[in-house]
Amino acid sequence: MNRLEEHQFQVTGMSCQGCVGRMRRAIQEHDAEAQVEGDPGSGTLSVASCLGADELAALLSQAGYPTEASATDEQIASDSTTTPLAPAEAPSPQEASSASPHRETSASLQEAPSAPSQRLAIQGMTCAGCVASVQKALAATSGVERAEVNFASHTARIHGDVDAEALVQAVESVGYGAEPIVDLRQAERQRAERNQREYRRKLKGSLSSLALAVPLMVMMLIHHPEPTGLARLGWGLVGLATLAVLAFPGRAFFVGAWKALRHHQANMDTLIALGTGTAWLYSMAVVVAAPWLPQAARGLYFEASSMIIGLVLLGKALELRAQGRTSDALHRLLDLQSQSARVVREEGELDLPIDEVRQGDLIRVRPGERLPVDGEVVEGDSHIDESMLSGEPAPVARGPGDEVSAGTVNGRGSLVFRATRVGADTRLGRITEQVANAQGSKPPIGNLADRVSAVFVPSVMIIAVLTALAWYHFGPEPRVIHMLVTATTVLIIACPCALGLATPLSTMIGVGKAAEHGVLIRSGEALQTASRLTTLVVDKTGTLTEGRPRVTDCRWFAGEASDDRTRLLGLVAAIEARSEHPLAEALGRYAHDHGHAHAPDDADTHASDELGNSADSASSLTNSTIEAFESLTGRGVRARDAEGRRLAIGNAAMMQEEGIELADHDLEGWQAQARTLVYLSLDGVLAAGFAIEDPLREDSRDAVARLQADGLKVVMLTGDNAATARAIGKEVGIDEVHAELSPEDKHAEIERLQAEGEVVGMVGDGINDAPALARADVGFAIGQGTDVAIESAGVTLMRSSLHGVAAAIEISQATLANIRQNLWGALGYNALCIPIAAGLFYPLTGTLLSPMIAGAAMSASSITVVANANRLRLKRLRPQNARASRPDTPPSQEVLS
């Protein structure tokens, strides 16, 4: 086999394990056997590869992570299939599908972008055609990697290293306005105020337009006008009044059409301006030249122009009002952010605006107040209501040394805490940012609307011209009137606005509804894929179980007579202190608690030779020295003590590597009780066995039943032994169980399921879950899990419950169904109405569709899309106790080890 050369790089821009994953994929595209591990804290990347240092540095730079320097290289044998993780990341001993200790990971809630991103507020967009124009202009700007424009929120998100001024100029170059969004709260407030002003303006313009149009329409129904004699003067005044409607309430349509024309574009304003303007010009021409025109050509359409403006403005006003609630979830998150903070300074306590609070400031929060920033308590004790972030209803006790989060509410005590994260860097700020990003993203299904809208308005204009020519050359008399009516009606009835709203409105509401249920969806793509899942893969520790394991039994064996148990427990504590694995934490706690006991209980002893008791105190635990620490992923850890003796702590696979035959030691009774077995060996001799229990979550059974009721097959992949996995799987009702798996095995199992045609979701929270989370079609990370798992997932669950996964899937299914309804409704409306407007049914009915009806239909189509999207608010999720809906017979289980 080829020998791998080990390299060390100092990488610029590596902020999390998500970055490490991207670099790993970039390198493995050129060397599939390469082993890549990184430490974001120090910015160090270790690579074992057959590629040279210069080639690796070039690949890393292309992936967006330039290197500063490389360290010395070392030849290593490729037989070593697993490169040990750095101690800070080492998943210790036992279960490959493990989780790290449950702790706050607010820093991980941010997306780890490969390129910087920024937002713009866009002004002047009126339809999907406008979105396409703005997006094309932004994408063509130098330095932009990707641009996403949201018609519902009138915002754009741009990825790439580019100056904001260049982006603004690009938007302005195609006739629209833009300004950078620096503060999300201020931007949302300004947007709400702007929408309210726009709503009032459109409503006022609609009422003034209809005030003229309705009497004219009634008069036209009673008496057909004859613009002759003195009546010509009266109709001329009516024409001037209609011109005032076009010039004032309808001015925005003509201004927008002119801007689009100047930039060689066309949008919805173009259609309305052409339709109403043509009707008014023709009517004025009739008034001026009536005596010289044939009787059949003397039709007047002043009321149509005014009525169309009034109805379209009314539809736009109602649309704005209905859209006002699409960002309710985002607004509620923004409302949790305090406006000021009470900062403790040398001169006393000062109430400062939140923007002036700096990291390291001491902040006092009184009873009942909301915490303004993240921090660490330095003085006082209280109970904090964290339900708005964690979903846990019971207040949590917080005292000196504990972390607290912005947006939570202090109880009865007074606290002083040191600010550790401020502004957008707080946990709440990152959650808010993620919700805003997801609401502004677009599911792949929205690409259909993008492709259609790019050619929609020009196509409608071509259809209108062809319709006019067909009626002029082949239509019955009066041909000119028929030509005018059909062309105008085609222009007016087409609705690109409905196409533009079909996807973003439903996405915004769906993502917001998920956030209300404690589910943070990263992107529209994750939202769409989650709706198609057929199989859900779950980890055991920290997912089905509470993730707070404890040692329930310890059994010592003969063979360690040269040392006492206190000394061994001290070494166990020292070794496990280097790992963040929850089982390691449980062993460490047990070692500290029992390391100075003089003798174990008889029930815990299974040896012919009892060890002597030590006079060492508990301090010996902390003074134990270990060397050559090595973590073997999925198996355990090795180390040497100060005397050079080899210690190993791990599962059965590790004991086999140590040459220990476990069949001679009867511990299977613990496995039957769904407990995890961890072994300790000293110089190749088994010294002790530990039984570790991680209680099952109270809601795991109901959550699995709910997922199965949603049509998913639930599969458990675990590194634990088969007997323990079988017991847990049977108790919970898992469809299929695979045990004793390494992280690579999990990854391969997901690949196998995908090769069989399954759309796979993966739930996990541990370091070892990261490869599987990244490989799955959608990864669901428990919000209290590790940074690595969260950065590898497409969905983050703020609450440590599988019910969050079920809620995410049900909401995604409802959202995608809603988007499809909107798209089919918008496309079907235009496909049906445009031919009718062109006179398709004239041979059967002898009448043409009125432009006024076309205007009303166009407005109604947009309102219908908005109303349908808002139905998502009423979506009721499946009850959390779904076992009643399951079949009477339990699902069959396949346990593989």
Short mmCIF file of C-alpha atoms in Angstrom, two decimals, residues 213-437:
data_model
loop_
_atom_site.label_atom_id
_atom_site.label_comp_id
_atom_site.label_asym_id
_atom_site.label_seq_id
_atom_site.Cartn_x
_atom_site.Cartn_y
_atom_site.Cartn_z
CA ALA A 213 -64.45 54.21 -12.19
CA VAL A 214 -67.58 52.88 -10.47
CA PRO A 215 -69.95 55.76 -11.49
CA LEU A 216 -68.55 55.62 -15.03
CA MET A 217 -69.11 51.89 -15.22
CA VAL A 218 -72.69 52.22 -13.95
CA MET A 219 -73.37 54.97 -16.49
CA MET A 220 -71.90 52.88 -19.30
CA LEU A 221 -74.22 50.04 -18.39
CA ILE A 222 -77.27 52.32 -18.47
CA HIS A 223 -76.42 54.38 -21.54
CA HIS A 224 -73.85 53.73 -24.26
CA PRO A 225 -71.93 56.99 -24.73
CA GLU A 226 -71.89 58.94 -27.96
CA PRO A 227 -68.94 61.36 -28.04
CA THR A 228 -70.67 63.82 -30.34
CA GLY A 229 -71.75 67.43 -29.93
CA LEU A 230 -71.52 68.83 -26.41
CA ALA A 231 -71.02 65.28 -25.08
CA ARG A 232 -67.54 65.36 -26.56
CA LEU A 233 -66.63 68.14 -24.12
CA GLY A 234 -67.97 66.12 -21.17
CA TRP A 235 -66.08 63.02 -22.24
CA GLY A 236 -62.96 65.11 -22.67
CA LEU A 237 -63.25 66.18 -19.02
CA VAL A 238 -63.75 62.53 -18.07
CA GLY A 239 -60.59 61.71 -20.03
CA LEU A 240 -58.65 64.36 -18.10
CA ALA A 241 -59.97 62.97 -14.80
CA THR A 242 -58.88 59.49 -15.88
CA LEU A 243 -55.48 60.92 -16.80
CA ALA A 244 -55.23 62.25 -13.23
CA VAL A 245 -55.89 58.72 -11.96
CA LEU A 246 -53.11 57.36 -14.16
CA ALA A 247 -50.75 60.20 -13.21
CA PHE A 248 -51.24 60.05 -9.43
CA PRO A 249 -52.62 56.76 -8.00
CA GLY A 250 -51.22 54.85 -11.01
CA ARG A 251 -47.99 56.79 -11.29
CA ALA A 252 -45.87 53.99 -9.79
CA PHE A 253 -46.83 51.63 -12.62
CA PHE A 254 -45.72 54.05 -15.31
CA VAL A 255 -42.52 55.02 -13.49
CA GLY A 256 -41.67 51.35 -13.04
CA ALA A 257 -42.41 50.61 -16.68
CA TRP A 258 -40.22 53.52 -17.81
CA LYS A 259 -37.30 52.35 -15.64
CA ALA A 260 -37.64 48.86 -17.01
CA LEU A 261 -37.72 50.18 -20.58
CA ARG A 262 -34.59 52.26 -20.01
CA HIS A 263 -32.79 49.10 -18.93
CA HIS A 264 -34.24 46.99 -21.76
CA GLN A 265 -36.40 44.98 -19.41
CA ALA A 266 -40.07 44.31 -18.84
CA ASN A 267 -42.04 43.61 -15.66
CA MET A 268 -45.57 43.68 -14.30
CA ASP A 269 -45.54 47.49 -14.35
CA THR A 270 -44.91 47.26 -18.09
CA LEU A 271 -48.04 45.13 -18.60
CA ILE A 272 -50.29 47.40 -16.53
CA ALA A 273 -48.88 50.61 -18.01
CA LEU A 274 -49.30 49.28 -21.56
CA GLY A 275 -52.83 48.06 -20.93
CA THR A 276 -54.22 51.11 -19.14
CA GLY A 277 -52.23 53.58 -21.23
CA THR A 278 -53.41 52.05 -24.50
CA ALA A 279 -57.04 52.09 -23.36
CA TRP A 280 -56.80 55.75 -22.33
CA LEU A 281 -55.01 56.85 -25.54
CA TYR A 282 -57.54 55.10 -27.72
CA SER A 283 -60.45 56.62 -25.80
CA MET A 284 -59.01 60.13 -26.07
CA ALA A 285 -58.42 59.61 -29.78
CA VAL A 286 -62.09 58.67 -30.13
CA VAL A 287 -63.17 61.81 -28.25
CA VAL A 288 -60.99 64.06 -30.44
CA ALA A 289 -61.78 62.42 -33.80
CA ALA A 290 -65.26 60.97 -33.18
CA PRO A 291 -66.97 62.71 -36.17
CA TRP A 292 -64.48 61.15 -38.57
CA LEU A 293 -64.59 57.63 -37.14
CA PRO A 294 -67.07 54.89 -38.09
CA GLN A 295 -69.82 54.21 -35.57
CA ALA A 296 -68.36 50.83 -34.63
CA ALA A 297 -65.01 52.34 -33.69
CA ARG A 298 -66.31 54.93 -31.20
CA GLY A 299 -65.91 52.83 -28.04
CA LEU A 300 -64.67 54.56 -24.86
CA TYR A 301 -62.62 52.78 -22.16
CA PHE A 302 -61.93 55.49 -19.60
CA GLU A 303 -63.70 53.50 -16.92
CA ALA A 304 -61.59 50.43 -17.77
CA SER A 305 -58.30 52.31 -17.24
CA SER A 306 -59.48 53.79 -13.96
CA MET A 307 -61.06 50.55 -12.77
CA ILE A 308 -57.96 48.50 -13.56
CA ILE A 309 -55.72 50.91 -11.61
CA GLY A 310 -58.17 50.85 -8.67
CA LEU A 311 -58.51 47.07 -8.58
CA VAL A 312 -54.79 46.37 -8.94
CA LEU A 313 -53.96 48.87 -6.18
CA LEU A 314 -56.63 47.32 -3.95
CA GLY A 315 -55.17 43.87 -4.59
CA LYS A 316 -51.67 45.12 -3.80
CA ALA A 317 -52.90 46.72 -0.56
CA LEU A 318 -54.62 43.53 0.57
CA GLU A 319 -51.54 41.55 -0.44
CA LEU A 320 -49.28 43.78 1.68
CA ARG A 321 -51.58 43.42 4.66
CA ALA A 322 -51.64 39.64 4.34
CA GLN A 323 -47.85 39.51 3.95
CA GLY A 324 -47.39 41.48 7.16
CA ARG A 325 -47.53 38.32 9.29
CA THR A 326 -45.17 36.18 7.24
CA SER A 327 -42.22 37.15 9.48
CA ASP A 328 -44.02 36.87 12.81
CA ALA A 329 -41.54 34.31 14.13
CA LEU A 330 -38.59 36.51 13.18
CA HIS A 331 -40.25 39.53 14.78
CA ARG A 332 -40.81 37.62 18.01
CA LEU A 333 -37.14 36.63 18.09
CA LEU A 334 -36.13 40.24 17.49
CA ASP A 335 -38.48 41.38 20.25
CA LEU A 336 -36.57 39.15 22.71
CA GLN A 337 -33.49 41.32 22.22
CA SER A 338 -33.13 44.04 24.83
CA GLN A 339 -32.67 47.66 23.82
CA SER A 340 -30.40 48.56 26.75
CA ALA A 341 -28.28 47.06 29.51
CA ARG A 342 -27.32 48.12 33.04
CA VAL A 343 -23.51 48.11 32.92
CA VAL A 344 -21.46 48.22 36.12
CA ARG A 345 -18.60 50.70 35.80
CA GLU A 346 -16.21 52.31 38.24
CA GLU A 347 -18.39 55.41 38.34
CA GLY A 348 -21.48 53.33 39.10
CA GLU A 349 -24.22 51.56 37.18
CA LEU A 350 -25.13 53.05 33.80
CA ASP A 351 -28.04 52.26 31.50
CA LEU A 352 -26.41 52.02 28.07
CA PRO A 353 -27.86 51.24 24.63
CA ILE A 354 -27.27 47.61 23.74
CA ASP A 355 -24.95 48.61 20.89
CA GLU A 356 -22.53 50.15 23.40
CA VAL A 357 -22.13 47.00 25.50
CA ARG A 358 -18.73 45.39 25.00
CA GLN A 359 -17.35 41.95 25.71
CA GLY A 360 -16.02 41.81 29.26
CA ASP A 361 -18.45 44.39 30.67
CA LEU A 362 -20.10 43.59 34.00
CA ILE A 363 -23.88 43.71 33.71
CA ARG A 364 -26.46 43.71 36.48
CA VAL A 365 -29.88 42.20 35.82
CA ARG A 366 -32.65 42.67 38.36
CA PRO A 367 -35.57 40.32 39.09
CA GLY A 368 -37.98 39.99 36.18
CA GLU A 369 -35.65 41.61 33.63
CA ARG A 370 -34.60 40.10 30.33
CA LEU A 371 -30.88 39.41 29.91
CA PRO A 372 -29.40 41.66 27.23
CA VAL A 373 -26.31 39.62 26.21
CA ASP A 374 -24.66 36.24 26.81
CA GLY A 375 -22.36 35.98 29.77
CA GLU A 376 -20.98 34.19 32.81
CA VAL A 377 -22.41 34.84 36.26
CA VAL A 378 -19.91 36.36 38.69
CA GLU A 379 -22.21 37.34 41.55
CA GLY A 380 -25.62 36.30 42.86
CA ASP A 381 -27.95 33.32 42.51
CA SER A 382 -31.26 33.13 40.70
CA HIS A 383 -33.48 31.00 38.50
CA ILE A 384 -33.57 31.82 34.77
CA ASP A 385 -36.54 31.18 32.49
CA GLU A 386 -34.85 29.80 29.35
CA SER A 387 -38.01 28.41 27.73
CA MET A 388 -37.81 30.82 24.78
CA LEU A 389 -34.48 29.26 23.77
CA SER A 390 -34.45 25.70 25.11
CA GLY A 391 -38.17 24.96 25.27
CA GLU A 392 -37.80 23.68 28.83
CA PRO A 393 -40.62 25.22 30.91
CA ALA A 394 -38.96 24.96 34.33
CA PRO A 395 -36.62 27.82 35.33
CA VAL A 396 -32.98 26.78 35.65
CA ALA A 397 -30.83 27.63 38.67
CA ARG A 398 -27.87 29.84 37.80
CA GLY A 399 -25.03 31.00 40.04
CA PRO A 400 -21.37 32.05 39.87
CA GLY A 401 -19.57 30.33 37.00
CA ASP A 402 -22.74 29.42 35.10
CA GLU A 403 -23.45 30.61 31.57
CA VAL A 404 -26.53 32.71 30.80
CA SER A 405 -28.03 33.69 27.46
CA ALA A 406 -29.52 36.83 25.98
CA GLY A 407 -33.31 36.84 25.70
CA THR A 408 -33.88 34.73 28.81
CA VAL A 409 -35.73 36.16 31.81
CA ASN A 410 -34.28 36.47 35.30
CA GLY A 411 -36.32 35.20 38.23
CA ARG A 412 -36.39 36.62 41.74
CA GLY A 413 -32.67 36.97 42.38
CA SER A 414 -30.29 39.69 41.31
CA LEU A 415 -27.32 38.71 39.14
CA VAL A 416 -24.11 40.32 37.99
CA PHE A 417 -22.55 38.62 34.97
CA ARG A 418 -19.64 39.28 32.65
CA ALA A 419 -20.57 39.71 28.98
CA THR A 420 -18.95 37.00 26.85
CA ARG A 421 -20.88 37.51 23.59
CA VAL A 422 -22.69 40.66 22.51
CA GLY A 423 -24.84 41.83 19.63
CA ALA A 424 -25.23 39.41 16.74
CA ASP A 425 -22.73 37.00 18.36
CA THR A 426 -25.10 36.01 21.17
CA ARG A 427 -26.92 32.72 21.02
CA LEU A 428 -30.18 34.55 20.40
CA GLY A 429 -28.55 36.68 17.73
CA ARG A 430 -27.29 33.62 15.89
CA ILE A 431 -30.64 31.89 16.12
CA THR A 432 -32.29 35.01 14.73
CA GLU A 433 -29.72 35.19 11.94
CA GLN A 434 -30.27 31.55 11.05
CA VAL A 435 -34.05 31.99 10.90
CA ALA A 436 -33.64 35.09 8.72
CA ASN A 437 -31.23 33.26 6.42
#
